[in-house]
PDB file of C-alpha atoms in Angstrom:
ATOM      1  CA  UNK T  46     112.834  83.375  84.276  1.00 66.00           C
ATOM      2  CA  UNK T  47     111.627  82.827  80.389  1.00 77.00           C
ATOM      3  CA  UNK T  48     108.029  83.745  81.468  1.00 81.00           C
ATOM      4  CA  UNK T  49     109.552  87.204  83.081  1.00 83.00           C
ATOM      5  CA  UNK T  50     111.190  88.562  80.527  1.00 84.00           C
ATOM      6  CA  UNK T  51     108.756  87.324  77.805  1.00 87.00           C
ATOM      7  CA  UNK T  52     106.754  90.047  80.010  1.00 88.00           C
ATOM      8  CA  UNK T  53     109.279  92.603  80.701  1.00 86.00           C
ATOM      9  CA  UNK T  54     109.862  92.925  76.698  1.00 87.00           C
ATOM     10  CA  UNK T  55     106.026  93.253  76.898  1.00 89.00           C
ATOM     11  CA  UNK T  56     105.947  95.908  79.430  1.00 88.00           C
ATOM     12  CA  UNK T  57     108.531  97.911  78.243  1.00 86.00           C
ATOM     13  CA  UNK T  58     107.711  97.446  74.455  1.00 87.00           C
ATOM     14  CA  UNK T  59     104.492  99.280  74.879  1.00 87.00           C
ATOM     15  CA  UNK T  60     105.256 101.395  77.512  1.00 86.00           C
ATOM     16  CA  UNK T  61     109.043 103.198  76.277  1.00 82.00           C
ATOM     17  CA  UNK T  62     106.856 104.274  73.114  1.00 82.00           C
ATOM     18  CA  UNK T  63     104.086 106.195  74.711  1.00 82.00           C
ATOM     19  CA  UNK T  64     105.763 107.868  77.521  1.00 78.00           C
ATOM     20  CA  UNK T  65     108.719 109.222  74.806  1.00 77.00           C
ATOM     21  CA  UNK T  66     105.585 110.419  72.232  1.00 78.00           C
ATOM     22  CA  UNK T  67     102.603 111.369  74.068  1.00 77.00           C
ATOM     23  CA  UNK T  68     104.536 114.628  75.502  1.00 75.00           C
ATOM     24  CA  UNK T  69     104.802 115.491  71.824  1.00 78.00           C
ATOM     25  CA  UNK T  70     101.234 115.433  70.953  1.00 79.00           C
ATOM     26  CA  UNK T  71     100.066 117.208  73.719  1.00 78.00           C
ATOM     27  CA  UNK T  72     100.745 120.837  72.704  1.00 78.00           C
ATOM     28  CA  UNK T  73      98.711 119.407  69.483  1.00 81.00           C
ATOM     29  CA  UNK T  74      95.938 118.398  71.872  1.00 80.00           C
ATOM     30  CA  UNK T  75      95.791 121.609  73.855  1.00 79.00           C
ATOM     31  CA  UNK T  76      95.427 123.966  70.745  1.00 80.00           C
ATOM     32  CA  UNK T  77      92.867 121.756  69.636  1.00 80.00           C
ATOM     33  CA  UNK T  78      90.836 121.729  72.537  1.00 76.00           C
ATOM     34  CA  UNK T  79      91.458 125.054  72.797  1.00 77.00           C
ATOM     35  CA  UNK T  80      89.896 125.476  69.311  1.00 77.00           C
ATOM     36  CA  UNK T  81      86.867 123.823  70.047  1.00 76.00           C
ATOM     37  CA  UNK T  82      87.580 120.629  68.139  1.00 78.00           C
ATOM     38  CA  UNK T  83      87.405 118.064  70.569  1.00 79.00           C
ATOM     39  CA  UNK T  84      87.644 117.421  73.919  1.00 82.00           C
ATOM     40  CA  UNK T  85      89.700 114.921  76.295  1.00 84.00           C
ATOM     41  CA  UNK T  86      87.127 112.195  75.924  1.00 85.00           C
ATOM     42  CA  UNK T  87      86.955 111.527  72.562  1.00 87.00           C
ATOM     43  CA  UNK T  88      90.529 112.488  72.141  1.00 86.00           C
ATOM     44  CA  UNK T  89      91.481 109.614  74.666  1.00 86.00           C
ATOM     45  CA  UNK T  90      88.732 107.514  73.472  1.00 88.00           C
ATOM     46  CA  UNK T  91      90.330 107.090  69.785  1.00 88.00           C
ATOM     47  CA  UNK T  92      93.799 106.842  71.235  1.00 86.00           C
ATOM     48  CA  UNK T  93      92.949 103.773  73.088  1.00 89.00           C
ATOM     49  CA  UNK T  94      91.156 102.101  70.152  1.00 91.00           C
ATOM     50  CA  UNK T  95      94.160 103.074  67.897  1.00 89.00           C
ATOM     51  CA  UNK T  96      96.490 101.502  70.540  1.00 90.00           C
ATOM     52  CA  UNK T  97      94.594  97.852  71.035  1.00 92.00           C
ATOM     53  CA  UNK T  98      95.719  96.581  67.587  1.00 93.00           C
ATOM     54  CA  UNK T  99      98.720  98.040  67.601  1.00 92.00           C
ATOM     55  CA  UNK T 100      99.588  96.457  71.062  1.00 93.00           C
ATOM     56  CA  UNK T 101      97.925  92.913  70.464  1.00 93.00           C
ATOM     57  CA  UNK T 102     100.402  93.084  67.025  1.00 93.00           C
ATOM     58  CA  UNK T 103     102.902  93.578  69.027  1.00 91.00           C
ATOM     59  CA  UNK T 104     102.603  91.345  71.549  1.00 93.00           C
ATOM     60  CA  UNK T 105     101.122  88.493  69.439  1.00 93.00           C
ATOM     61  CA  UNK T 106     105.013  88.388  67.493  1.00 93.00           C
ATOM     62  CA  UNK T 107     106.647  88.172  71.051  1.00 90.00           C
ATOM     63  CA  UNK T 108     104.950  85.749  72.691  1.00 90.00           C
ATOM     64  CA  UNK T 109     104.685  83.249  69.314  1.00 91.00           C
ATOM     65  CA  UNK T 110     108.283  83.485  69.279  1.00 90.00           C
ATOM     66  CA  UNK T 111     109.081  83.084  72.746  1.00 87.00           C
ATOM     67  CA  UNK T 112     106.802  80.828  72.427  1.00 86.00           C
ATOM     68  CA  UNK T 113     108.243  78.565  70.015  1.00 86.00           C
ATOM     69  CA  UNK T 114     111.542  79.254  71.181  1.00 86.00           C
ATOM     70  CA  UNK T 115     111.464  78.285  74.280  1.00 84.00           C
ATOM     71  CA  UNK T 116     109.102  75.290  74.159  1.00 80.00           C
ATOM     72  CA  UNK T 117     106.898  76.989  76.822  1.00 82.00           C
ATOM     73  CA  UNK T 118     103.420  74.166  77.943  1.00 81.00           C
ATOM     74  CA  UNK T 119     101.285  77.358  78.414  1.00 82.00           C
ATOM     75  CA  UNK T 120      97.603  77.655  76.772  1.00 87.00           C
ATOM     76  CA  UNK T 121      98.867  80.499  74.162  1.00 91.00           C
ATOM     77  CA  UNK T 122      95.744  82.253  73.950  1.00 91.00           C
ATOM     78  CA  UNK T 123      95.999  83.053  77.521  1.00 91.00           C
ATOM     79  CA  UNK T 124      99.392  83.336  77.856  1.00 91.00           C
ATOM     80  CA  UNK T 125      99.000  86.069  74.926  1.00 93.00           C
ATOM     81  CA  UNK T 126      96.300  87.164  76.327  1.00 94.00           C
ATOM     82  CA  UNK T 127      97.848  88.014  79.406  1.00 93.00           C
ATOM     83  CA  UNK T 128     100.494  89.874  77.950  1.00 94.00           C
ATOM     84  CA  UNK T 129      98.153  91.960  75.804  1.00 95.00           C
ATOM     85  CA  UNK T 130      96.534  93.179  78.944  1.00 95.00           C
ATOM     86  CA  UNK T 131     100.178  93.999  80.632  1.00 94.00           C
ATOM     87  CA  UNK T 132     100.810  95.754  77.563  1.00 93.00           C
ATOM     88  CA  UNK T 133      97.951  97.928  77.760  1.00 94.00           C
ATOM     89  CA  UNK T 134      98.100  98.337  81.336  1.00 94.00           C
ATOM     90  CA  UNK T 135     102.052  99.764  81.060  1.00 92.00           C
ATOM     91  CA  UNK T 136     101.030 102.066  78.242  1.00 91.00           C
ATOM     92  CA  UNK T 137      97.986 103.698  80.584  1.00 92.00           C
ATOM     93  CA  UNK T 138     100.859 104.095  83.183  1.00 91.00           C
ATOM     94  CA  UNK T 139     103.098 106.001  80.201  1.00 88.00           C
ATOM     95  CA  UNK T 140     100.205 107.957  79.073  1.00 88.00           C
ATOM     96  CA  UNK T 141      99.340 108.909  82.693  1.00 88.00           C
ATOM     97  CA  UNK T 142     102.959 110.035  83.006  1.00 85.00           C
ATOM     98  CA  UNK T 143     102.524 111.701  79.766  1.00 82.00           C
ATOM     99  CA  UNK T 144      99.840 113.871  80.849  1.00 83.00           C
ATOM    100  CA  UNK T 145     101.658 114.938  84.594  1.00 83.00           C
ATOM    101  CA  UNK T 146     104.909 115.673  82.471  1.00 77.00           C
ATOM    102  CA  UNK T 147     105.602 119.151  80.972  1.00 75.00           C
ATOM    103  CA  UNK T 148     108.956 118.380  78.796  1.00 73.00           C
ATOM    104  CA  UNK T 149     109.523 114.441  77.096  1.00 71.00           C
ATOM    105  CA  UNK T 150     112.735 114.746  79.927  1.00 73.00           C
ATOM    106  CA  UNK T 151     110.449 114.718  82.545  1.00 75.00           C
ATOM    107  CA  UNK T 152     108.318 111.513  81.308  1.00 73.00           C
ATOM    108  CA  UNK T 153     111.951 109.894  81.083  1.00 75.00           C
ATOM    109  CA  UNK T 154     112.884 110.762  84.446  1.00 78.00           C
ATOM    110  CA  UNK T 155     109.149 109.313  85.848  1.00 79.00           C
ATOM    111  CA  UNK T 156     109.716 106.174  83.270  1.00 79.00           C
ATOM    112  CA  UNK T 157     112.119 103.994  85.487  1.00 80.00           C
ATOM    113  CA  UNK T 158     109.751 105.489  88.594  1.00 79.00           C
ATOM    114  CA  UNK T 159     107.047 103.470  87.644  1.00 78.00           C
ATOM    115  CA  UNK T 160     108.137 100.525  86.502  1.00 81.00           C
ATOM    116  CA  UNK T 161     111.512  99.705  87.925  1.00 81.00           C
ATOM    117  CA  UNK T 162     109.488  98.744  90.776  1.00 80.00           C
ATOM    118  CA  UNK T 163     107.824  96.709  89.439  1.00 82.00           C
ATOM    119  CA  UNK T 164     110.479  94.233  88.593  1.00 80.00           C
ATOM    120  CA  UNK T 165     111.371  94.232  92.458  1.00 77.00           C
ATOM    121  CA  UNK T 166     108.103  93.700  93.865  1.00 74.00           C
ATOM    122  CA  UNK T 167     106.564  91.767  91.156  1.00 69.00           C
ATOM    123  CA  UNK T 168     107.355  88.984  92.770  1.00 65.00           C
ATOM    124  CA  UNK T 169     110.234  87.467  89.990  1.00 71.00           C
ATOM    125  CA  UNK T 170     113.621  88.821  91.878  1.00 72.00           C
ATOM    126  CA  UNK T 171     112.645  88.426  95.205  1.00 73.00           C
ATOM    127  CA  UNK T 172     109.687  86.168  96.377  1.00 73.00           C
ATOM    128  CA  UNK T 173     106.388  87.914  98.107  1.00 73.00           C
ATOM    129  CA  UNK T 174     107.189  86.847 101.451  1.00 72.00           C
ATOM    130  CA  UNK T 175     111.167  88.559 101.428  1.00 76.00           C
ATOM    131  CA  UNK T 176     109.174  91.582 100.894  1.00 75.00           C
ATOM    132  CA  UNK T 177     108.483  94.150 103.742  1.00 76.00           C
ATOM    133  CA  UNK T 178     104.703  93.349 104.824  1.00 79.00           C
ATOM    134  CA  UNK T 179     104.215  96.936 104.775  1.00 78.00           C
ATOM    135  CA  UNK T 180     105.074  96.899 101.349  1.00 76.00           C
ATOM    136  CA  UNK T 181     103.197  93.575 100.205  1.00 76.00           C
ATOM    137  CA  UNK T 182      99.931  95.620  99.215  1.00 81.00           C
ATOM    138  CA  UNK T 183     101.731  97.415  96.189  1.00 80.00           C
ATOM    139  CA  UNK T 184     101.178  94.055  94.452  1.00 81.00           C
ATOM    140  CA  UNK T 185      97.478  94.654  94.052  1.00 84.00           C
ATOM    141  CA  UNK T 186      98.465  97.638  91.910  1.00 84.00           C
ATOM    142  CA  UNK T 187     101.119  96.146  89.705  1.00 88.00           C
ATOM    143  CA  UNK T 188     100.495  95.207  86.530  1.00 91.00           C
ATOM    144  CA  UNK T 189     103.687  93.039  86.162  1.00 90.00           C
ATOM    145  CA  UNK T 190     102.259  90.980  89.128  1.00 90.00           C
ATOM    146  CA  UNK T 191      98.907  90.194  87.929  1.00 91.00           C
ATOM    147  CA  UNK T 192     100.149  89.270  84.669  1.00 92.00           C
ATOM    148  CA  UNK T 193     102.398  87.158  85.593  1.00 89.00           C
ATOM    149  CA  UNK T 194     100.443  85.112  87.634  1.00 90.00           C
ATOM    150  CA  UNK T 195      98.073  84.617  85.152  1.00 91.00           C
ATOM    151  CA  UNK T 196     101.510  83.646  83.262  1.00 89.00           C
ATOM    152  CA  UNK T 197     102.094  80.768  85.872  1.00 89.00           C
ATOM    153  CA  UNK T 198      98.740  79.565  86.264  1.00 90.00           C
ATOM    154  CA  UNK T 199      98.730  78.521  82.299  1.00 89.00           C
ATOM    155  CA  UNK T 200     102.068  77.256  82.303  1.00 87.00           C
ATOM    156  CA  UNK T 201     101.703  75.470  85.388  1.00 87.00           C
ATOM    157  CA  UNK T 202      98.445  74.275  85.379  1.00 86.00           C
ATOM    158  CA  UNK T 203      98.925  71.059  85.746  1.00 85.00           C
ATOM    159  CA  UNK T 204      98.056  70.095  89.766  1.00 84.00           C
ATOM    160  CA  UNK T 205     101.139  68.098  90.723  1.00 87.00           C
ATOM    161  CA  UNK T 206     103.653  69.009  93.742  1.00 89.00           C
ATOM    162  CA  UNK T 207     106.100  70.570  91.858  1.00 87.00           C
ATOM    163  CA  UNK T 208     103.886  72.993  90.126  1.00 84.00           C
ATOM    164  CA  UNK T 209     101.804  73.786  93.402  1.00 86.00           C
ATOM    165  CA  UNK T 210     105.379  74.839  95.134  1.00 87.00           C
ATOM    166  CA  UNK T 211     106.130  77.104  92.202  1.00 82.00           C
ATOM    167  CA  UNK T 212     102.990  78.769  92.560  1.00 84.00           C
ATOM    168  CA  UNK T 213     103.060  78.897  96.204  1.00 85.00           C
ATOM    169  CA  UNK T 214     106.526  80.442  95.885  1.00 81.00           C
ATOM    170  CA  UNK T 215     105.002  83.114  93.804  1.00 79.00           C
ATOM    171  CA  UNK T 216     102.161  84.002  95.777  1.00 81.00           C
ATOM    172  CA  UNK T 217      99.969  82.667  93.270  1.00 84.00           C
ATOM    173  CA  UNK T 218      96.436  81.347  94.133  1.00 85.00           C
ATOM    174  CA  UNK T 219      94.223  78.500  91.327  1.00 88.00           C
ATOM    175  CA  UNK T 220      91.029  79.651  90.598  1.00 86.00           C
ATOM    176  CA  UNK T 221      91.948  83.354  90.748  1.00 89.00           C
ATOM    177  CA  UNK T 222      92.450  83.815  86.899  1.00 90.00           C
ATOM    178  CA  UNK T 223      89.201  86.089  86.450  1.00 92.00           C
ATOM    179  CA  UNK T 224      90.506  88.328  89.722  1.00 93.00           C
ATOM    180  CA  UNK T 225      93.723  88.756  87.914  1.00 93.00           C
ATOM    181  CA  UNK T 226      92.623  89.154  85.111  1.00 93.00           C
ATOM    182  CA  UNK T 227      89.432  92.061  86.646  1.00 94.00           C
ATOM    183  CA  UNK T 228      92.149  93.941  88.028  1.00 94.00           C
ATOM    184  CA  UNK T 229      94.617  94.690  85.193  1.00 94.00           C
ATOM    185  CA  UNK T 230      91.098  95.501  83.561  1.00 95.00           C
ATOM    186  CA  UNK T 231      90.653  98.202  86.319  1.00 96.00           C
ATOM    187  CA  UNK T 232      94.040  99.512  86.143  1.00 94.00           C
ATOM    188  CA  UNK T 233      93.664  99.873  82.902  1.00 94.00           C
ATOM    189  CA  UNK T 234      90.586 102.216  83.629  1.00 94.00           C
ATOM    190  CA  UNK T 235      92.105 104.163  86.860  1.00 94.00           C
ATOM    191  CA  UNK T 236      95.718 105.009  84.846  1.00 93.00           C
ATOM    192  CA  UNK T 237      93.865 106.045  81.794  1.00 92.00           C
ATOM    193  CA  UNK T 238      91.042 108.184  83.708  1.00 92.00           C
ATOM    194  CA  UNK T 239      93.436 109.666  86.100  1.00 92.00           C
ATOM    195  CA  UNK T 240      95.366 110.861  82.814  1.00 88.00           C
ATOM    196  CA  UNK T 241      92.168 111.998  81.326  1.00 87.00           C
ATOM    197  CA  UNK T 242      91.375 114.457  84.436  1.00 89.00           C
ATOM    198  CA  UNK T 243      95.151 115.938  84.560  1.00 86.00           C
ATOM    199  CA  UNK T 244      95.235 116.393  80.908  1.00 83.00           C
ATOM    200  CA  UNK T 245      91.615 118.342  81.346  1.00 82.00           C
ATOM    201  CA  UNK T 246      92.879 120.053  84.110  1.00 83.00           C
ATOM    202  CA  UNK T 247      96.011 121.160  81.889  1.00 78.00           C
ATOM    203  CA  UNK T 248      93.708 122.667  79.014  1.00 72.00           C
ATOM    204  CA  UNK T 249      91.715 124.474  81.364  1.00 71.00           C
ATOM    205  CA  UNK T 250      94.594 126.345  82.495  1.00 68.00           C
ATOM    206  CA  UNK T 251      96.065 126.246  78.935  1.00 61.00           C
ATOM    207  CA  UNK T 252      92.830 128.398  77.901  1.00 55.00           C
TER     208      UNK T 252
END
């Protein structure tokens, strides 16, 4: 329960902030382009490396103090290290909403959308197995999922009975850290790419 919401706060914290601004620099964006200042590429390019600091920052003060707090036996560097990739993950979701939203009411309306469920089939609430088979494949696409396993498998990495039932309750495999950790990569690229091609799509028809 202390691992989820140590993620949740991660999730959200990155994510709430995007979706809310990004419709607001868009119409900046579109004159721009329009202009023949930039395009999406570079435009999405220095967005991303002016998120990454801001994000590790972020997540960095929430997991050292949920850290301390709650006496957690994970290896912190990849307990934080999972969290910085949730919170990057979540904000390509935002941004992606961003981009298909018109108004800053629609990207609030597609917020909960999104990630809401998430928290059901992330595997926390409910375990994998309660879950409807035909709906046991959206795992492979949730960023909440993969980064919490990677959660479990540092804090319990230890190979006793206890900790093996945990994980197995989870639907968490050993040895699968680099998987887990290769797919909230890819995510990363698919949310932020798919945004890139709407937004382009946008200031074509903007011009």
């Amino acid at each position: 329960g202390g691992l989820f919401n140590v993620m949740v706060t991660s999730m959200v914290g990155c994510a709430q902030p995007m979706a809310l601004s990004f419709p607001f620099e868009r119409p900046v964006f579109m004159k721009e382009h329009t202009n023949g200042l930039y395009d999406v590429v570079p435009y999405f390019l220095s967005k991303f490396f002016v998120e990454i600091p801001v994000v590790m920052c972020q997540t960095l003060l929430g997991v050292s103090i949920s850290y301390l707090l709650m006496a957690l036996q994970s290896q912190f560097l990849m307990l934080w290290t999972a969290n910085f990739l949730l919170g990057i993950a979540s904000a390509s979701i935002a941004i992606m909403l961003g981009c298909i939203a018109n108004r800053v009411s629609d990207a609030v309306e597609l917020f909960p959308l999104a990630f809401i469920p998430q928290l059901v089939l992330g595997g926390f609430l409910i375990q994998m197995d309660q879950v409807p088979k035909f709906l046991r494949w959206v795992k492979w696409i949730c960023p909440l999922k993969m980064a919490g396993n990677l959660c479990l498998l540092t804090e319990f990495r230890e190979d006793t009975p206890a900790n093996n039932q945990t994980l197995s309750d989870n639907s968490v495999t050993r040895g699968k850290e680099w998987l887990y950790a290769t797919i909230l990569i890819v995510m990363i690229v698919v949310f932020r790419t798919t945004g890139a091609l709407i937004l382009k799509r946008k200031a074509a028809h903007f011009m």
